[in-house]
């Protein structure tokens, strides 16, 4: 049991989904599908009968493009997850239905088990109970297992202790995990993430080019051009010297770009320069490590030596190196802050999708050892069983 499990990694930008039985090898892509966390509602009065936005999200912005499907008329696009919290359950059900039945091939009456990863500290107990209830009552699943994204991400790197930095869309989150246990007091977040980078670039690129661009164009631009300078000094000189150039997008659009792409990267390290009254990413990492409830200094040292940068924003050029350099300035010389490297036997996209890969690995064990919530458990104890029976 466990290999037919559907693995769902929930995010505010996209949901990563796949089966635990698919093969995982360094030569191939990860066996997952990335669906934008977007639902199209054609008539707002029929909310709950919305269509899932079906295009693949990788490399895209607002998936589905800007064209309405022929004959269906006006529509609104809703994002049912905001900052890790499900805020529109009707739309979420539509997405789950699309992913489980249409993408993963579930058959009515023969539904399988499901592992759901979520950002435990953003979501609430009620959210977990509702997810459990919907999965059993509306999706007729045979079993549910929920797990925290930070813990799963570390697991995908073969680690049980470390500091996980998630560069997502809603915000950037940092949490420490010690011996496989999420350290709740260590969880910190920055007020911004991929969405704010795009917003910043939208305004800057519009000023430079004198016209507006589609969400897809902006997302492509961000993915191609955003970068982080090696130091605050290097950032200042880039701002002075970087010349405007032209960048071609996959759809043939040519856009003039300049220093705004290093500025977007610098937001993580000098947020006050961009109007954010919050700590920098490295200060947040340091605070997170210092807030773990573990008194053991050796463990704190181990956490600084095992910093995992994950989420789709983790692939921004220069980011890992700058985090490591800045952390080395912040911690005493006896510490050796280091960024965890992708295990060489894992596909290259693992850093972007490490929570999903961690779920893939954990599902086999969790379901075969009966750590999940079974239909019997649910019928006996109701949705609150989720707080007792899953290992968050
Ligand atoms: N190559 C890239 N360079 C920079 N940013 C990228 C790249 N690829 C994706 N992104 C950005 O990463 C963000 C999505 O990251 P991710 O999929 O980890 O978020 P999520 O899990 O859906 O959201 P969250 O964890 O915040 O709920 C988007 O803002 C996207 O534009
Ligand atoms: Mg995420």
Coordinates of C-alpha atoms and ligand atoms in Angstrom, one line a residue:
X1 CA 0.0 0.0 0.0
X2 CA 1.2 3.6 -0.5
X3 CA 2.4 3.4 -4.1
X4 CA -1.0 4.2 -5.5
X5 CA -1.2 7.2 -3.2
X6 CA -1.8 10.6 -4.8
X7 CA 0.8 13.1 -3.5
X8 CA -0.5 16.7 -3.4
X9 CA 1.8 19.6 -2.5
X10 CA -0.3 22.7 -2.0
X11 CA 0.9 26.1 -2.9
X12 CA -0.6 29.5 -3.5
X13 CA 1.0 29.6 -7.0
X14 CA 0.6 25.9 -8.0
X15 CA -0.3 22.5 -6.8
X16 CA 2.3 19.8 -7.5
X17 CA 0.6 16.4 -7.9
X18 CA 1.7 12.9 -8.8
X19 CA 1.6 9.2 -7.8
X20 CA 3.9 7.6 -5.3
X21 CA 4.4 4.6 -7.7
X22 CA 6.1 6.6 -10.5
X23 CA 9.8 6.0 -10.9
X24 CA 12.3 8.7 -9.5
X25 CA 15.6 8.9 -11.2
X26 CA 18.3 11.5 -11.9
X27 CA 18.0 11.1 -15.7
X28 CA 14.3 11.8 -15.8
X29 CA 12.0 14.7 -14.9
X30 CA 10.1 14.4 -11.6
X31 CA 6.9 12.4 -12.2
X32 CA 4.6 15.3 -11.2
X33 CA 2.2 17.7 -12.8
X34 CA 2.1 21.3 -11.8
X35 CA -1.3 22.9 -11.9
X36 CA -1.8 26.6 -11.3
X37 CA -3.8 27.2 -8.1
X38 CA -6.4 29.0 -10.2
X39 CA -10.0 28.4 -10.9
X40 CA -12.1 30.1 -13.6
X41 CA -15.6 31.0 -12.7
X42 CA -17.7 31.9 -15.8
X43 CA -20.8 33.0 -13.9
X44 CA -20.1 34.1 -10.4
X45 CA -23.5 33.1 -9.3
X46 CA -22.6 29.4 -10.1
X47 CA -19.5 29.5 -7.8
X48 CA -18.7 26.0 -6.9
X49 CA -19.3 24.8 -10.4
X50 CA -16.2 26.5 -11.7
X51 CA -13.7 25.1 -14.2
X52 CA -10.2 24.4 -13.1
X53 CA -7.7 26.3 -15.1
X54 CA -6.0 23.4 -16.9
X55 CA -2.9 24.7 -18.5
X56 CA 0.4 23.6 -17.0
X57 CA 2.0 26.2 -14.7
X58 CA 5.7 25.7 -15.1
X59 CA 7.3 28.8 -16.6
X60 CA 3.9 30.4 -16.9
X61 CA 2.2 33.3 -15.1
X62 CA -1.5 33.4 -14.8
X63 CA -2.1 30.1 -16.6
X64 CA -4.9 29.9 -19.0
X65 CA -3.8 33.0 -20.8
X66 CA -6.0 36.0 -21.1
X67 CA -8.5 34.5 -23.6
X68 CA -11.8 33.3 -22.4
X69 CA -12.8 29.8 -23.6
X70 CA -15.0 30.2 -26.6
X71 CA -18.7 30.4 -26.0
X72 CA -18.4 30.6 -22.2
X73 CA -18.3 34.3 -21.9
X74 CA -16.9 36.5 -19.1
X75 CA -15.1 34.8 -16.2
X76 CA -13.3 35.6 -13.0
X77 CA -10.1 33.8 -11.9
X78 CA -9.9 32.9 -8.3
X79 CA -6.9 31.7 -6.3
X80 CA -8.2 29.5 -3.6
X81 CA -5.0 29.3 -1.6
X82 CA -3.4 32.5 -0.2
X83 CA -0.2 32.4 1.8
X84 CA -0.7 28.7 2.4
X85 CA -4.3 29.1 3.7
X86 CA -7.3 27.7 1.8
X87 CA -9.6 30.7 1.6
X88 CA -12.2 29.4 -1.0
X89 CA -13.3 25.8 -0.4
X90 CA -15.6 25.6 -3.4
X91 CA -12.8 26.5 -5.8
X92 CA -10.4 24.2 -4.0
X93 CA -12.8 21.2 -4.5
X94 CA -13.0 22.0 -8.2
X95 CA -9.2 21.9 -8.3
X96 CA -8.9 18.7 -6.3
X97 CA -11.5 17.1 -8.6
X98 CA -9.6 18.2 -11.7
X99 CA -6.2 17.0 -10.3
X100 CA -7.4 13.7 -8.8
X101 CA -9.8 12.4 -11.5
X102 CA -8.6 14.1 -14.6
X103 CA -4.9 14.3 -14.1
X104 CA -4.1 11.4 -11.8
X105 CA -6.7 9.1 -13.3
X106 CA -8.8 8.3 -10.2
X107 CA -12.0 6.4 -11.1
X108 CA -15.3 7.0 -9.3
X109 CA -15.8 4.2 -6.8
X110 CA -12.1 3.2 -6.9
X111 CA -10.5 6.2 -5.2
X112 CA -7.1 5.8 -3.7
X113 CA -5.3 7.2 -0.7
X114 CA -3.9 10.8 -0.6
X115 CA -0.9 12.5 1.0
X116 CA -1.3 16.3 1.4
X117 CA 1.6 18.5 2.2
X118 CA 0.8 21.9 3.7
X119 CA 2.4 24.8 5.5
X120 CA 1.4 23.8 9.0
X121 CA 2.1 27.1 10.6
X122 CA 0.1 29.1 8.1
X123 CA -2.9 26.9 8.2
X124 CA -5.2 26.1 11.1
X125 CA -6.6 23.0 12.8
X126 CA -9.9 23.8 11.2
X127 CA -8.4 23.8 7.8
X128 CA -6.9 20.4 8.4
X129 CA -10.2 19.0 9.7
X130 CA -12.1 20.4 6.7
X131 CA -9.5 18.9 4.2
X132 CA -9.9 15.5 5.9
X133 CA -13.7 15.7 5.8
X134 CA -13.8 16.7 2.2
X135 CA -11.4 14.0 1.2
X136 CA -13.4 11.3 2.9
X137 CA -16.9 12.5 2.2
X138 CA -16.6 14.1 -1.2
X139 CA -13.7 12.2 -2.7
X140 CA -14.3 8.9 -1.1
X141 CA -10.6 8.4 -0.4
X142 CA -9.4 5.3 1.3
X143 CA -7.0 7.1 3.5
X144 CA -5.4 10.6 4.3
X145 CA -2.0 11.6 5.5
X146 CA -0.9 15.2 6.1
X147 CA 2.6 16.4 6.5
X148 CA 4.4 19.6 6.9
X149 CA 6.2 21.0 3.8
X150 CA 9.4 21.9 5.6
X151 CA 9.8 18.5 7.1
X152 CA 9.1 16.8 3.8
X153 CA 11.5 19.0 2.0
X154 CA 14.4 18.0 4.3
X155 CA 13.4 14.4 3.9
X156 CA 13.9 14.7 0.1
X157 CA 17.5 15.6 0.8
X158 CA 17.9 12.6 3.1
X159 CA 18.0 14.8 6.2
X160 CA 16.0 14.9 9.5
X161 CA 17.5 18.2 10.9
X162 CA 18.0 21.5 9.1
X163 CA 16.7 25.0 8.5
X164 CA 14.3 25.1 5.5
X165 CA 13.9 28.4 3.6
X166 CA 10.9 28.3 1.3
X167 CA 11.0 30.9 -1.5
X168 CA 7.4 30.6 -2.6
X169 CA 4.8 32.8 -4.2
X170 CA 2.8 34.1 -1.3
X171 CA 5.7 34.7 1.1
X172 CA 9.1 33.4 2.1
X173 CA 9.0 31.1 5.1
X174 CA 11.8 29.7 7.3
X175 CA 11.4 26.8 9.7
X176 CA 13.7 24.5 11.5
X177 CA 13.3 20.8 11.8
X178 CA 15.2 18.8 14.5
X179 CA 15.3 15.0 14.4
X180 CA 12.3 15.0 12.1
X181 CA 10.2 17.3 14.3
X182 CA 9.1 20.7 13.1
X183 CA 10.2 23.3 15.6
X184 CA 7.1 25.5 15.8
X185 CA 8.7 28.5 17.7
X186 CA 11.3 28.7 14.9
X187 CA 8.9 29.4 12.1
X188 CA 9.3 32.9 10.7
X189 CA 8.3 34.5 7.5
X190 CA 9.0 37.5 5.3
X191 CA 6.2 39.7 4.3
X192 CA 6.8 39.1 0.6
X193 CA 7.5 36.4 -2.0
X194 CA 7.3 35.7 -5.7
X195 CA 4.1 37.7 -6.1
X196 CA 5.7 40.9 -4.8
X197 CA 8.8 40.4 -7.1
X198 CA 6.5 40.2 -10.0
X199 CA 4.6 43.3 -8.9
X200 CA 7.8 45.2 -8.5
X201 CA 9.0 44.1 -12.0
X202 CA 5.6 44.9 -13.5
X203 CA 5.9 48.5 -12.6
X204 CA 9.6 48.9 -13.4
X205 CA 9.3 47.1 -16.8
X206 CA 6.2 49.1 -17.7
X207 CA 8.1 52.4 -16.9
X208 CA 11.1 51.3 -19.0
X209 CA 9.1 50.1 -22.0
X210 CA 6.1 52.5 -21.8
X211 CA 3.5 49.7 -22.1
X212 CA 1.9 47.0 -20.2
X213 CA 2.7 43.3 -20.4
X214 CA 0.7 40.1 -19.7
X215 CA 1.1 38.2 -16.5
X216 CA 2.6 35.4 -18.6
X217 CA 5.2 37.7 -20.1
X218 CA 6.1 39.1 -16.7
X219 CA 6.5 35.6 -15.1
X220 CA 8.7 34.5 -18.0
X221 CA 10.8 37.6 -17.7
X222 CA 11.2 37.1 -13.9
X223 CA 12.2 33.5 -14.4
X224 CA 14.7 34.3 -17.1
X225 CA 16.2 37.5 -15.8
X226 CA 15.9 37.9 -12.0
X227 CA 19.2 37.6 -10.2
X228 CA 20.9 38.3 -6.9
X229 CA 24.2 40.1 -6.6
X230 CA 27.1 38.6 -4.7
X231 CA 27.1 41.4 -2.0
X232 CA 25.5 44.8 -1.1
X233 CA 28.6 46.4 -2.7
X234 CA 28.3 44.5 -5.9
X235 CA 24.6 45.5 -6.0
X236 CA 25.4 49.2 -5.8
X237 CA 27.9 49.0 -8.6
X238 CA 25.4 46.9 -10.7
X239 CA 22.8 49.6 -10.2
X240 CA 25.2 52.2 -11.5
X241 CA 26.7 50.3 -14.4
X242 CA 24.1 47.9 -15.7
X243 CA 23.1 48.8 -19.2
X244 CA 19.7 48.4 -20.8
X245 CA 19.4 45.4 -23.1
X246 CA 16.8 43.6 -25.0
X247 CA 15.4 40.3 -23.9
X248 CA 13.4 37.9 -26.1
X249 CA 10.6 35.9 -24.6
X250 CA 9.4 32.4 -25.8
X251 CA 6.3 34.0 -27.5
X252 CA 8.6 36.3 -29.6
X253 CA 8.0 39.4 -27.5
X254 CA 11.1 41.6 -27.1
X255 CA 11.3 43.6 -23.9
X256 CA 13.9 46.1 -22.7
X257 CA 15.3 45.1 -19.4
X258 CA 17.8 46.7 -17.0
X259 CA 18.8 47.0 -13.3
X260 CA 15.3 46.2 -12.0
X261 CA 16.1 42.5 -12.2
X262 CA 19.0 42.8 -9.7
X263 CA 16.8 45.2 -7.6
X264 CA 14.1 42.5 -7.3
X265 CA 16.8 40.1 -6.1
X266 CA 18.0 42.6 -3.6
X267 CA 14.6 42.9 -2.0
X268 CA 15.4 39.7 0.0
X269 CA 18.6 41.2 1.5
X270 CA 17.7 44.9 1.9
X271 CA 13.9 45.0 2.1
X272 CA 13.9 48.5 3.7
X273 CA 15.3 50.0 0.5
X274 CA 12.1 48.8 -1.2
X275 CA 9.6 50.0 1.4
X276 CA 9.3 46.8 3.5
X277 CA 9.7 47.3 7.2
X278 CA 10.9 43.8 7.9
X279 CA 14.1 41.8 8.5
X280 CA 16.2 40.6 5.6
X281 CA 16.1 36.9 4.6
X282 CA 19.3 36.1 6.4
X283 CA 18.2 37.9 9.6
X284 CA 15.1 35.8 9.5
X285 CA 17.1 32.6 9.1
X286 CA 19.3 33.6 12.1
X287 CA 16.2 34.4 14.2
X288 CA 14.5 31.2 13.2
X289 CA 17.6 29.1 14.3
X290 CA 17.9 31.1 17.5
X291 CA 14.2 30.5 18.3
X292 CA 14.3 26.7 18.1
X293 CA 13.4 25.2 21.5
X294 CA 16.6 23.1 21.4
X295 CA 19.2 24.3 24.0
X296 CA 21.9 22.1 22.5
X297 CA 24.5 24.4 20.8
X298 CA 25.8 21.5 18.6
X299 CA 22.3 21.2 17.2
X300 CA 22.1 24.9 16.5
X301 CA 25.5 24.6 14.7
X302 CA 24.1 21.7 12.7
X303 CA 21.1 23.7 11.7
X304 CA 23.3 26.5 10.3
X305 CA 25.3 24.0 8.4
X306 CA 22.1 22.5 6.9
X307 CA 20.2 25.3 5.3
X308 CA 17.9 24.1 2.6
X309 CA 16.7 26.7 0.1
X310 CA 13.6 25.4 -1.6
X311 CA 10.5 26.5 -3.5
X312 CA 10.4 27.6 -7.1
X313 CA 12.0 30.9 -6.3
X314 CA 15.0 29.1 -5.0
X315 CA 16.5 28.8 -8.5
X316 CA 17.1 32.6 -8.8
X317 CA 20.7 33.0 -10.0
X318 CA 23.1 33.9 -7.2
X319 CA 20.6 33.5 -4.4
X320 CA 22.2 30.5 -2.6
X321 CA 25.7 32.0 -2.8
X322 CA 24.6 35.3 -1.3
X323 CA 22.6 33.7 1.5
X324 CA 25.7 31.6 2.4
X325 CA 28.0 34.6 2.3
X326 CA 25.7 36.8 4.4
X327 CA 25.1 34.0 6.9
X328 CA 28.9 33.5 7.4
X329 CA 29.1 37.2 8.3
X330 CA 26.3 36.9 10.8
X331 CA 27.4 33.8 12.7
X332 CA 30.5 33.4 14.9
X333 CA 33.6 32.0 13.3
X334 CA 33.1 28.6 15.0
X335 CA 29.9 28.2 12.8
X336 CA 30.2 27.3 9.2
X337 CA 26.8 28.2 7.6
X338 CA 26.3 26.1 4.5
X339 CA 23.5 25.6 1.9
X340 CA 22.5 21.9 1.4
X341 CA 23.4 20.7 -2.1
X342 CA 20.9 18.6 -4.1
X343 CA 21.8 14.9 -3.6
X344 CA 23.5 13.8 -6.8
X345 CA 21.1 10.9 -7.3
X346 CA 18.1 13.3 -7.5
X347 CA 16.7 15.1 -10.6
X348 CA 17.8 18.7 -11.0
X349 CA 14.4 20.1 -10.3
X350 CA 14.3 18.7 -6.8
X351 CA 15.1 22.0 -5.1
X352 CA 12.0 23.5 -6.7
X353 CA 9.7 20.6 -5.7
X354 CA 11.4 19.2 -2.6
X355 CA 8.2 19.1 -0.5
X356 CA 6.5 17.0 -3.2
X357 CA 9.5 14.7 -3.4
X358 CA 9.6 14.3 0.4
X359 CA 5.9 13.4 0.2
X360 CA 6.7 10.8 -2.5
X361 CA 9.3 9.2 -0.2
X362 CA 7.3 9.4 3.0
X363 CA 4.1 8.0 1.5
X364 CA 5.5 4.6 1.0
X365 CA 6.4 4.3 4.7
X366 CA 3.4 6.2 6.2
X367 CA 0.8 4.2 4.4
X368 CA 2.4 0.8 4.6
X369 CA 2.9 1.3 8.4
X370 CA -0.7 2.5 8.8
X371 CA 0.3 5.9 10.1
X372 CA -2.4 7.5 7.9
X373 CA -6.1 8.1 8.8
X374 CA -8.2 5.2 7.5
X375 CA -11.8 5.4 6.5
X376 CA -12.5 3.4 9.7
X377 CA -10.7 6.0 11.8
X378 CA -12.6 8.8 10.2
X379 CA -16.0 7.1 10.7
X380 CA -15.2 6.3 14.3
X381 CA -13.7 9.6 15.4
X382 CA -14.7 12.3 12.8
X383 CA -12.4 14.9 11.2
X384 CA -10.6 15.8 14.5
X385 CA -8.7 12.5 14.1
X386 CA -6.3 14.4 11.9
X387 CA -4.7 16.0 14.9
X388 CA -4.0 12.6 16.5
X389 CA -3.2 10.4 13.5
X390 CA -1.0 12.4 11.2
X391 CA 2.6 13.2 11.7
X392 CA 2.9 16.9 10.9
Ligands
LIG1 N1 13.1 30.4 -12.5 C1 12.4 31.1 -11.6 N2 13.0 32.2 -11.1 C2 12.4 33.0 -10.2 N3 11.2 32.8 -9.7 C3 10.6 31.7 -10.2 C4 11.1 30.8 -11.1 N4 10.3 29.8 -11.3 C5 9.2 30.0 -10.6 N5 9.4 31.2 -9.9 C6 8.4 31.8 -9.0 O1 8.2 31.0 -7.8 C7 6.9 31.3 -7.3 C8 6.2 29.9 -7.1 O2 7.0 29.2 -6.2 P1 6.3 27.9 -5.5 O3 5.7 27.0 -6.6 O4 7.3 27.3 -4.6 O5 5.1 28.6 -4.7 P2 3.9 27.9 -4.1 O6 4.3 26.7 -3.3 O7 2.8 27.7 -5.1 O8 3.4 29.1 -3.1 P3 3.5 29.2 -1.5 O9 4.5 28.2 -1.0 O10 3.9 30.6 -1.3 O11 2.1 29.0 -1.0 C9 6.2 32.1 -8.4 O12 6.2 33.5 -7.9 C10 7.0 31.9 -9.6 O13 6.9 33.1 -10.5
LIG2 MG1 5.1 26.3 -1.5

